[in-house]
Amino acid sequence: MKFALGFYTRSRLRIMPVTRSATRSVASTPAGGSNKTTTAVSPSAVGKSSKRKAAEEPPAAKKTPRTKKTKSSEADKSAVTLLTPDGFIPPPPPPLQNESEETNLVPAVLTFSFEEAKAHLIRADHRFEDIFTKLKCKPFEFLEQVHPFRALVESILAQQISWLAARSITHRFTRLYDPSLPEKVADYSASKSPTSFFPTPYQVANTDILTLKSAGLSTRKAEYVQDLAARFADERLSTKKLLAADDETLAEMLIEVRGIGRWTVDMFAIFSLRRPNILPVGDLGIQRGMLRWFLSRHSSKHTFTLSPHKLSGSKPNDDKTKPASTSAMGPPPATPAPKTTPSSQLTGDVELDNEVLPTSPESQLQAPASIESTSAFPEPFTPSIEKTLEADAMNTEPLPEGLSVANLKSRLEGKKIKGAFLTPKEMEDLTASWVPYRSLGVYYMWALSEEKK
């Protein structure tokens, strides 16, 4: 019995040799009958396993070095990216095969009878009959196609500079998009043709400010032109919409454009769209001409004076007064460059070169350009106009309430009302009999606006 017990004890305490498979078996045996298994790996096994995995993994791809952004690359990106209130403007669709550039032009036709308009004004004031024989009403007699976008761009470029400078800058602006054009505007005979090359709204809208400034535009004018171009590019503005709008809706649409005010809208309506009943109440030249027209109608003692070059019979520079050719597009420069004088009257569409607006009370309306600054405006009348002005109007109406011969004379001599010769209400009352053809009468008032120098 003792022998059997001793044998049993020795067999139970016999230490079995430890092998690798035994070690894994023991280590992997669940404790307490648990179904969960835990794996114990020796440090040497971990090292070997890591080396094996490293050998099996494919080599990692080399990382390309990150390109450092530069100012020039950001500028290039801005040259082709336009952010507008409505987002990025997509590229324009390809034109249809039968689509013509003429679809973007204002046709060379009137929306009213010119003969009826003349007859109406003659009935209102018989002196108009002689006026019509002395001077052609260019905007309504010399009809030409007009590109609205082009006309408005040129009107913005012409603000606050001479017409010669405006012509040069407009040509440099155009050459940004077609460098093959002659470097000098004098060498480009087709510059006034409505079908000659001019950049599209989409091209201008996607041109950066620095590039536009390289053509001679100020920063503000570059921004104005971009805003106008963006509106044509995304069709907030179009030739069709401008033609369909009534006078007030037209003004509302265009005044939303930066750099365009009521005076520019009125000039565009008369010279580009040929609207028959426009009264630019902010134009000092028209106001001065109206004073002389109505003062001579009610006072035969009033004498009409002209500048010395007219009284002596000399002629101004031919370049400044030559008639518009049949190929010229409306009034372009569509609106003349306004002058800055002590009595200048500015609207929102006028930009001073130093970007500082005057603060005097007289600077609230638009000053007229010299009537010699662009071929669209009439030349001053010769001294013979005095006989016309003194003629019996045959149907003289009384002056509107609040106006008299005495205060008309004082206004003409320089006593203004808040910087103006006439208030908008006075202008409307004086021209009430011209309705619905005020635009024609207004055109001739510019020819009477010359001051004695």
Short mmCIF file of C-alpha atoms in Angstrom, two decimals:
data_model
loop_
_atom_site.label_atom_id
_atom_site.label_comp_id
_atom_site.label_asym_id
_atom_site.label_seq_id
_atom_site.Cartn_x
_atom_site.Cartn_y
_atom_site.Cartn_z
CA MET A 1 0.00 0.00 0.00
CA LYS A 2 2.80 2.40 0.87
CA PHE A 3 4.52 1.48 -2.34
CA ALA A 4 1.44 2.20 -4.40
CA LEU A 5 0.87 5.59 -2.67
CA GLY A 6 4.48 6.59 -3.17
CA PHE A 7 4.37 5.68 -6.84
CA TYR A 8 1.19 7.69 -7.30
CA THR A 9 2.67 10.75 -5.60
CA ARG A 10 5.84 10.62 -7.60
CA SER A 11 3.91 10.29 -10.86
CA ARG A 12 1.74 13.33 -10.00
CA LEU A 13 4.75 15.47 -9.16
CA ARG A 14 6.73 14.43 -12.21
CA ILE A 15 7.64 17.60 -14.18
CA MET A 16 6.95 17.24 -17.84
CA PRO A 17 9.38 18.90 -20.24
CA VAL A 18 8.12 22.28 -21.44
CA THR A 19 7.76 22.59 -25.19
CA ARG A 20 6.65 25.51 -27.41
CA SER A 21 3.35 23.84 -28.26
CA ALA A 22 2.69 23.12 -24.62
CA THR A 23 3.30 26.70 -23.69
CA ARG A 24 0.77 27.91 -26.29
CA SER A 25 -1.74 25.31 -25.11
CA VAL A 26 -1.50 26.31 -21.46
CA ALA A 27 -1.53 30.00 -22.12
CA SER A 28 -4.56 29.73 -24.35
CA THR A 29 -6.64 27.66 -21.97
CA PRO A 30 -9.64 29.63 -20.72
CA ALA A 31 -9.53 30.45 -17.02
CA GLY A 32 -12.46 29.30 -14.97
CA GLY A 33 -14.14 27.77 -18.00
CA SER A 34 -14.63 31.15 -19.68
CA ASN A 35 -15.32 31.21 -23.41
CA LYS A 36 -13.04 34.21 -23.82
CA THR A 37 -9.50 33.54 -24.86
CA THR A 38 -6.46 35.60 -24.17
CA THR A 39 -3.21 35.10 -25.99
CA ALA A 40 0.08 35.58 -24.26
CA VAL A 41 3.00 36.16 -26.57
CA SER A 42 6.57 36.23 -25.44
CA PRO A 43 8.75 39.24 -26.25
CA SER A 44 10.81 37.20 -28.62
CA ALA A 45 7.70 36.11 -30.46
CA VAL A 46 6.49 39.73 -30.73
CA GLY A 47 9.77 40.80 -32.23
CA LYS A 48 9.72 38.00 -34.79
CA SER A 49 6.07 38.72 -35.66
CA SER A 50 6.74 42.43 -36.19
CA LYS A 51 9.64 41.68 -38.49
CA ARG A 52 7.48 39.23 -40.45
CA LYS A 53 4.66 41.80 -40.91
CA ALA A 54 7.08 44.51 -41.94
CA ALA A 55 8.46 42.24 -44.60
CA GLU A 56 4.95 41.43 -45.90
CA GLU A 57 3.71 45.09 -46.15
CA PRO A 58 4.27 46.85 -49.52
CA PRO A 59 6.48 49.95 -49.52
CA ALA A 60 4.53 53.23 -48.80
CA ALA A 61 4.08 55.65 -51.66
CA LYS A 62 6.30 58.70 -51.55
CA LYS A 63 4.50 61.90 -50.48
CA THR A 64 4.71 64.75 -52.93
CA PRO A 65 5.90 67.97 -51.35
CA ARG A 66 3.11 70.52 -50.70
CA THR A 67 3.22 73.42 -53.12
CA LYS A 68 3.60 76.73 -51.38
CA LYS A 69 0.96 79.27 -52.39
CA THR A 70 2.27 82.51 -53.73
CA LYS A 71 0.62 85.86 -54.31
CA SER A 72 1.06 85.48 -58.05
CA SER A 73 -0.79 82.16 -58.12
CA GLU A 74 -3.64 83.64 -56.12
CA ALA A 75 -3.79 86.60 -58.50
CA ASP A 76 -3.90 84.25 -61.50
CA LYS A 77 -6.75 82.36 -59.86
CA SER A 78 -8.70 85.59 -59.26
CA ALA A 79 -8.25 86.49 -62.91
CA VAL A 80 -10.49 83.64 -63.96
CA THR A 81 -12.79 83.41 -60.96
CA LEU A 82 -15.60 85.88 -60.43
CA LEU A 83 -17.59 86.03 -57.25
CA THR A 84 -20.87 87.86 -57.66
CA PRO A 85 -23.90 88.17 -55.38
CA ASP A 86 -25.35 85.23 -57.26
CA GLY A 87 -22.17 83.15 -57.20
CA PHE A 88 -19.80 82.12 -59.95
CA ILE A 89 -20.87 82.97 -63.47
CA PRO A 90 -20.75 79.85 -65.64
CA PRO A 91 -19.19 80.02 -69.09
CA PRO A 92 -21.63 81.27 -71.73
CA PRO A 93 -23.23 78.61 -73.91
CA PRO A 94 -21.88 78.31 -77.45
CA PRO A 95 -23.77 80.60 -79.85
CA LEU A 96 -26.31 79.07 -82.15
CA GLN A 97 -25.26 78.80 -85.76
CA ASN A 98 -27.93 81.25 -86.88
CA GLU A 99 -27.41 83.61 -83.91
CA SER A 100 -26.05 87.04 -84.86
CA GLU A 101 -24.37 89.78 -82.87
CA GLU A 102 -27.27 91.97 -83.98
CA THR A 103 -29.46 90.29 -81.35
CA ASN A 104 -27.51 92.30 -78.76
CA LEU A 105 -27.88 95.61 -80.61
CA VAL A 106 -30.56 98.25 -80.32
CA PRO A 107 -32.04 98.46 -83.83
CA ALA A 108 -31.67 101.69 -85.78
CA VAL A 109 -35.37 102.55 -85.67
CA LEU A 110 -37.59 104.94 -83.75
CA THR A 111 -40.50 103.84 -81.60
CA PHE A 112 -42.45 106.99 -82.51
CA SER A 113 -43.09 109.27 -85.49
CA PHE A 114 -40.41 111.92 -85.73
CA GLU A 115 -42.61 114.08 -87.96
CA GLU A 116 -45.42 113.94 -85.42
CA ALA A 117 -42.97 114.86 -82.66
CA LYS A 118 -41.78 117.91 -84.59
CA ALA A 119 -45.35 118.99 -85.32
CA HIS A 120 -46.25 118.64 -81.64
CA LEU A 121 -43.36 120.84 -80.50
CA ILE A 122 -44.14 123.44 -83.17
CA ARG A 123 -47.72 123.60 -81.93
CA ALA A 124 -46.40 124.08 -78.39
CA ASP A 125 -43.93 126.80 -79.43
CA HIS A 126 -43.83 128.09 -83.01
CA ARG A 127 -40.12 128.95 -82.71
CA PHE A 128 -39.29 125.23 -82.90
CA GLU A 129 -40.10 125.31 -86.63
CA ASP A 130 -37.07 127.50 -87.30
CA ILE A 131 -34.96 125.48 -84.85
CA PHE A 132 -35.61 122.25 -86.76
CA THR A 133 -34.45 123.87 -90.03
CA LYS A 134 -31.29 125.31 -88.45
CA LEU A 135 -30.03 122.22 -86.66
CA LYS A 136 -30.58 118.51 -87.14
CA CYS A 137 -31.74 116.52 -84.13
CA LYS A 138 -28.93 113.95 -84.38
CA PRO A 139 -30.10 111.28 -81.92
CA PHE A 140 -33.45 110.99 -83.71
CA GLU A 141 -32.45 111.70 -87.31
CA PHE A 142 -29.09 109.93 -87.69
CA LEU A 143 -30.17 106.45 -86.62
CA GLU A 144 -27.53 103.84 -85.86
CA GLN A 145 -27.36 100.50 -84.12
CA VAL A 146 -26.20 100.69 -80.51
CA HIS A 147 -24.69 98.04 -78.23
CA PRO A 148 -26.06 98.82 -74.73
CA PHE A 149 -23.22 97.14 -72.80
CA ARG A 150 -20.62 98.95 -74.86
CA ALA A 151 -22.41 102.30 -74.53
CA LEU A 152 -22.66 102.01 -70.75
CA VAL A 153 -19.04 100.89 -70.35
CA GLU A 154 -17.86 103.87 -72.39
CA SER A 155 -20.06 106.21 -70.35
CA ILE A 156 -18.41 104.97 -67.14
CA LEU A 157 -14.92 105.27 -68.60
CA ALA A 158 -15.67 108.85 -69.69
CA GLN A 159 -16.63 110.10 -66.23
CA GLN A 160 -14.64 113.07 -64.93
CA ILE A 161 -12.06 113.12 -67.74
CA SER A 162 -11.77 114.87 -71.09
CA TRP A 163 -13.31 113.19 -74.10
CA LEU A 164 -9.86 112.74 -75.67
CA ALA A 165 -8.61 110.93 -72.57
CA ALA A 166 -11.80 108.85 -72.50
CA ARG A 167 -11.30 107.82 -76.12
CA SER A 168 -7.71 106.76 -75.41
CA ILE A 169 -8.61 104.76 -72.29
CA THR A 170 -11.53 103.07 -74.06
CA HIS A 171 -9.18 101.95 -76.84
CA ARG A 172 -6.59 100.65 -74.36
CA PHE A 173 -9.36 98.83 -72.51
CA THR A 174 -10.50 97.17 -75.76
CA ARG A 175 -6.93 96.15 -76.64
CA LEU A 176 -6.74 94.14 -73.42
CA TYR A 177 -8.95 91.60 -75.17
CA ASP A 178 -7.57 91.97 -78.70
CA PRO A 179 -3.89 93.01 -78.70
CA SER A 180 -3.88 92.83 -82.51
CA LEU A 181 -5.70 96.17 -82.66
CA PRO A 182 -3.55 99.20 -83.51
CA GLU A 183 -1.78 100.64 -80.50
CA LYS A 184 -3.01 104.17 -81.27
CA VAL A 185 -6.72 104.86 -81.43
CA ALA A 186 -6.15 107.29 -84.32
CA ASP A 187 -4.96 104.33 -86.40
CA TYR A 188 -8.12 102.32 -85.73
CA SER A 189 -10.76 103.56 -88.15
CA ALA A 190 -13.41 101.05 -87.04
CA SER A 191 -13.40 102.13 -83.40
CA LYS A 192 -16.80 103.86 -83.68
CA SER A 193 -18.58 101.07 -85.49
CA PRO A 194 -21.16 99.22 -83.37
CA THR A 195 -20.05 95.97 -84.98
CA SER A 196 -16.31 96.50 -84.38
CA PHE A 197 -14.62 94.39 -81.76
CA PHE A 198 -15.55 94.97 -78.13
CA PRO A 199 -15.11 92.56 -75.22
CA THR A 200 -18.11 90.56 -74.08
CA PRO A 201 -19.62 91.06 -70.62
CA TYR A 202 -18.36 87.62 -69.59
CA GLN A 203 -14.79 88.48 -70.58
CA VAL A 204 -14.83 91.76 -68.65
CA ALA A 205 -16.52 90.24 -65.59
CA ASN A 206 -13.73 87.67 -65.31
CA THR A 207 -10.87 90.13 -65.68
CA ASP A 208 -9.07 91.05 -62.47
CA ILE A 209 -8.92 94.64 -61.25
CA LEU A 210 -5.15 94.99 -61.75
CA THR A 211 -5.47 94.10 -65.42
CA LEU A 212 -8.26 96.63 -65.91
CA LYS A 213 -6.19 99.30 -64.18
CA SER A 214 -3.34 98.64 -66.60
CA ALA A 215 -5.56 100.18 -69.30
CA GLY A 216 -5.78 103.45 -67.38
CA LEU A 217 -8.91 102.82 -65.29
CA SER A 218 -8.98 103.94 -61.67
CA THR A 219 -9.77 101.29 -59.07
CA ARG A 220 -13.33 102.54 -58.70
CA LYS A 221 -13.99 102.61 -62.43
CA ALA A 222 -12.60 99.10 -62.76
CA GLU A 223 -15.03 97.97 -60.05
CA TYR A 224 -17.90 99.81 -61.75
CA VAL A 225 -17.18 98.17 -65.11
CA GLN A 226 -16.91 94.74 -63.48
CA ASP A 227 -20.26 95.18 -61.76
CA LEU A 228 -21.92 96.22 -65.01
CA ALA A 229 -20.33 93.30 -66.88
CA ALA A 230 -21.44 90.80 -64.22
CA ARG A 231 -25.05 91.96 -64.56
CA PHE A 232 -24.99 91.52 -68.34
CA ALA A 233 -23.15 88.18 -68.03
CA ASP A 234 -25.75 86.64 -65.71
CA GLU A 235 -28.59 88.35 -67.65
CA ARG A 236 -29.84 90.56 -64.88
CA LEU A 237 -29.41 93.13 -67.66
CA SER A 238 -29.84 92.49 -71.37
CA THR A 239 -30.73 94.40 -74.52
CA LYS A 240 -34.16 92.80 -74.51
CA LYS A 241 -34.87 93.80 -70.91
CA LEU A 242 -33.65 97.36 -71.43
CA LEU A 243 -35.80 97.83 -74.52
CA ALA A 244 -38.88 96.38 -72.82
CA ALA A 245 -38.61 98.50 -69.65
CA ASP A 246 -40.51 101.76 -69.29
CA ASP A 247 -38.57 104.91 -68.41
CA GLU A 248 -38.80 104.54 -64.64
CA THR A 249 -38.12 100.80 -64.63
CA LEU A 250 -35.12 101.44 -66.86
CA ALA A 251 -33.78 103.94 -64.34
CA GLU A 252 -34.30 101.52 -61.46
CA MET A 253 -32.48 98.71 -63.28
CA LEU A 254 -29.46 100.79 -64.21
CA ILE A 255 -29.08 102.82 -61.02
CA GLU A 256 -28.47 99.53 -59.20
CA VAL A 257 -25.18 99.32 -61.11
CA ARG A 258 -22.26 100.87 -59.28
CA GLY A 259 -21.11 104.10 -60.92
CA ILE A 260 -24.36 104.77 -62.77
CA GLY A 261 -26.70 107.52 -61.59
CA ARG A 262 -29.79 109.20 -62.94
CA TRP A 263 -27.92 111.57 -65.26
CA THR A 264 -26.13 108.69 -67.01
CA VAL A 265 -29.44 106.85 -67.30
CA ASP A 266 -31.06 109.89 -68.92
CA MET A 267 -28.21 110.28 -71.42
CA PHE A 268 -28.36 106.57 -72.24
CA ALA A 269 -32.14 106.76 -72.69
CA ILE A 270 -31.91 109.72 -75.09
CA PHE A 271 -28.83 108.86 -77.15
CA SER A 272 -28.72 105.05 -77.10
CA LEU A 273 -32.35 103.96 -76.69
CA ARG A 274 -33.81 107.10 -78.34
CA ARG A 275 -36.57 107.48 -75.75
CA PRO A 276 -38.80 110.46 -76.75
CA ASN A 277 -39.86 111.86 -73.37
CA ILE A 278 -36.76 112.19 -71.17
CA LEU A 279 -36.10 115.29 -69.06
CA PRO A 280 -32.64 115.27 -67.39
CA VAL A 281 -33.50 117.53 -64.45
CA GLY A 282 -29.94 117.39 -63.09
CA ASP A 283 -28.18 118.78 -66.15
CA LEU A 284 -27.00 122.38 -65.70
CA GLY A 285 -26.55 122.86 -69.45
CA ILE A 286 -30.19 122.04 -70.11
CA GLN A 287 -31.25 124.30 -67.26
CA ARG A 288 -29.25 127.22 -68.63
CA GLY A 289 -30.59 126.67 -72.13
CA MET A 290 -34.16 126.51 -70.83
CA LEU A 291 -33.70 129.81 -68.98
CA ARG A 292 -32.64 131.51 -72.21
CA TRP A 293 -35.38 129.84 -74.24
CA PHE A 294 -38.25 130.78 -71.92
CA LEU A 295 -36.83 134.16 -70.89
CA SER A 296 -36.64 135.28 -74.52
CA ARG A 297 -40.17 133.99 -75.02
CA HIS A 298 -41.51 136.24 -72.26
CA SER A 299 -39.10 139.18 -72.53
CA SER A 300 -38.08 140.71 -75.85
CA LYS A 301 -35.48 142.85 -74.04
CA HIS A 302 -33.40 139.81 -73.20
CA THR A 303 -30.39 139.40 -75.48
CA PHE A 304 -28.76 136.10 -76.27
CA THR A 305 -24.95 136.03 -75.99
CA LEU A 306 -22.51 133.51 -77.41
CA SER A 307 -18.91 132.70 -76.69
CA PRO A 308 -16.27 134.84 -78.48
CA HIS A 309 -15.27 132.15 -80.98
CA LYS A 310 -18.85 132.07 -82.28
CA LEU A 311 -19.19 135.86 -82.45
CA SER A 312 -15.94 136.16 -84.40
CA GLY A 313 -16.97 133.46 -86.84
CA SER A 314 -14.07 131.19 -85.97
CA LYS A 315 -14.62 127.46 -85.72
CA PRO A 316 -13.55 125.14 -82.92
CA ASN A 317 -11.17 122.29 -83.50
CA ASP A 318 -12.57 120.01 -86.20
CA ASP A 319 -11.87 116.90 -84.13
CA LYS A 320 -14.20 118.14 -81.42
CA THR A 321 -17.14 119.12 -83.61
CA LYS A 322 -17.13 116.86 -86.62
CA PRO A 323 -20.51 115.21 -87.20
CA ALA A 324 -21.10 111.65 -86.17
CA SER A 325 -20.45 109.25 -89.00
CA THR A 326 -23.10 106.81 -90.05
CA SER A 327 -21.08 104.05 -88.46
CA ALA A 328 -20.73 105.67 -85.05
CA MET A 329 -22.69 103.99 -82.29
CA GLY A 330 -25.13 106.46 -80.86
CA PRO A 331 -23.51 108.90 -78.48
CA PRO A 332 -20.36 107.09 -77.50
CA PRO A 333 -18.82 108.30 -75.64
CA ALA A 334 -22.41 107.41 -74.77
CA THR A 335 -22.53 110.03 -72.08
CA PRO A 336 -20.12 112.93 -72.01
CA ALA A 337 -17.53 113.46 -69.34
CA PRO A 338 -18.90 115.84 -66.74
CA LYS A 339 -16.84 118.83 -65.72
CA THR A 340 -15.85 119.64 -62.19
CA THR A 341 -16.40 123.34 -61.55
CA PRO A 342 -17.37 125.31 -58.46
CA SER A 343 -20.97 125.03 -59.56
CA SER A 344 -20.73 121.41 -60.62
CA GLN A 345 -23.56 119.21 -59.52
CA LEU A 346 -22.77 115.60 -58.96
CA THR A 347 -24.88 112.50 -58.87
CA GLY A 348 -23.92 109.02 -57.85
CA ASP A 349 -22.60 108.25 -61.33
CA VAL A 350 -19.76 110.77 -61.12
CA GLU A 351 -16.38 109.73 -59.82
CA LEU A 352 -13.66 112.20 -58.98
CA ASP A 353 -10.12 111.15 -59.78
CA ASN A 354 -9.05 111.75 -56.19
CA GLU A 355 -12.10 109.80 -55.04
CA VAL A 356 -13.24 112.70 -52.83
CA LEU A 357 -16.68 114.12 -53.46
CA PRO A 358 -17.27 117.83 -52.85
CA THR A 359 -19.38 118.76 -49.89
CA SER A 360 -20.71 122.15 -50.96
CA PRO A 361 -24.49 122.59 -51.38
CA GLU A 362 -23.92 123.21 -55.07
CA SER A 363 -22.57 119.72 -55.62
CA GLN A 364 -25.81 117.79 -55.49
CA LEU A 365 -26.67 117.58 -59.19
CA GLN A 366 -24.89 116.71 -62.41
CA ALA A 367 -22.82 119.28 -64.27
CA PRO A 368 -23.07 119.16 -68.05
CA ALA A 369 -20.18 118.35 -70.27
CA SER A 370 -18.97 120.80 -72.82
CA ILE A 371 -21.29 120.48 -75.76
CA GLU A 372 -18.20 120.24 -77.95
CA SER A 373 -16.89 117.19 -76.10
CA THR A 374 -18.69 114.63 -78.23
CA SER A 375 -20.27 114.57 -81.66
CA ALA A 376 -23.58 113.40 -80.19
CA PHE A 377 -24.23 116.82 -78.68
CA PRO A 378 -25.28 119.82 -80.79
CA GLU A 379 -22.91 122.63 -81.67
CA PRO A 380 -23.77 126.01 -80.17
CA PHE A 381 -26.13 128.09 -82.23
CA THR A 382 -24.69 130.95 -84.28
CA PRO A 383 -25.71 134.56 -83.53
CA SER A 384 -28.56 134.24 -86.03
CA ILE A 385 -30.45 132.25 -83.41
CA GLU A 386 -31.23 135.57 -81.71
CA LYS A 387 -33.83 136.33 -84.40
CA THR A 388 -35.45 132.98 -83.79
CA LEU A 389 -35.60 133.52 -80.05
CA GLU A 390 -37.12 136.97 -80.46
CA ALA A 391 -39.78 135.73 -82.87
CA ASP A 392 -43.38 135.61 -81.72
CA ALA A 393 -44.08 132.25 -80.20
CA MET A 394 -47.70 132.77 -81.34
CA ASN A 395 -49.13 130.82 -78.43
CA THR A 396 -47.28 132.19 -75.43
CA GLU A 397 -48.33 130.54 -72.21
CA PRO A 398 -47.88 132.21 -68.82
CA LEU A 399 -44.90 131.24 -66.74
CA PRO A 400 -45.57 128.56 -64.10
CA GLU A 401 -46.54 129.73 -60.66
CA GLY A 402 -43.54 130.97 -58.71
CA LEU A 403 -41.53 131.99 -61.78
CA SER A 404 -41.31 135.47 -63.29
CA VAL A 405 -39.17 137.28 -65.84
CA ALA A 406 -37.28 138.93 -63.01
CA ASN A 407 -36.26 135.74 -61.23
CA LEU A 408 -35.44 133.99 -64.53
CA LYS A 409 -33.00 136.82 -65.23
CA SER A 410 -31.51 136.61 -61.75
CA ARG A 411 -31.09 132.85 -62.08
CA LEU A 412 -29.31 133.27 -65.40
CA GLU A 413 -27.00 135.86 -63.86
CA GLY A 414 -25.90 133.38 -61.23
CA LYS A 415 -28.46 133.41 -58.41
CA LYS A 416 -29.14 129.68 -58.17
CA ILE A 417 -31.39 127.55 -56.04
CA LYS A 418 -29.27 125.01 -54.15
CA GLY A 419 -26.72 125.06 -56.96
CA ALA A 420 -29.28 124.73 -59.77
CA PHE A 421 -30.68 127.25 -62.25
CA LEU A 422 -34.07 125.54 -62.10
CA THR A 423 -35.60 122.99 -59.74
CA PRO A 424 -36.92 119.69 -61.13
CA LYS A 425 -40.50 120.87 -60.53
CA GLU A 426 -39.86 124.13 -62.43
CA MET A 427 -38.33 122.24 -65.34
CA GLU A 428 -41.30 119.88 -65.49
CA ASP A 429 -43.78 122.78 -65.40
CA LEU A 430 -41.95 124.78 -68.09
CA THR A 431 -41.83 121.80 -70.47
CA ALA A 432 -45.31 120.43 -69.76
CA SER A 433 -46.45 121.36 -73.28
CA TRP A 434 -43.53 119.38 -74.78
CA VAL A 435 -44.85 116.07 -73.43
CA PRO A 436 -44.56 113.36 -74.77
CA TYR A 437 -41.59 114.58 -76.82
CA ARG A 438 -39.43 116.35 -74.25
CA SER A 439 -36.25 114.62 -75.46
CA LEU A 440 -36.30 116.54 -78.75
CA GLY A 441 -36.72 119.91 -77.08
CA VAL A 442 -34.06 119.04 -74.50
CA TYR A 443 -31.53 118.33 -77.26
CA TYR A 444 -31.76 121.90 -78.52
CA MET A 445 -31.42 123.36 -75.05
CA TRP A 446 -27.80 122.15 -75.00
CA ALA A 447 -27.16 124.33 -78.07
CA LEU A 448 -28.38 127.34 -76.08
CA SER A 449 -26.30 126.62 -72.98
CA GLU A 450 -23.07 128.37 -74.05
CA GLU A 451 -21.92 130.98 -71.58
CA LYS A 452 -20.22 134.18 -72.60
CA LYS A 453 -16.51 133.70 -71.94
#
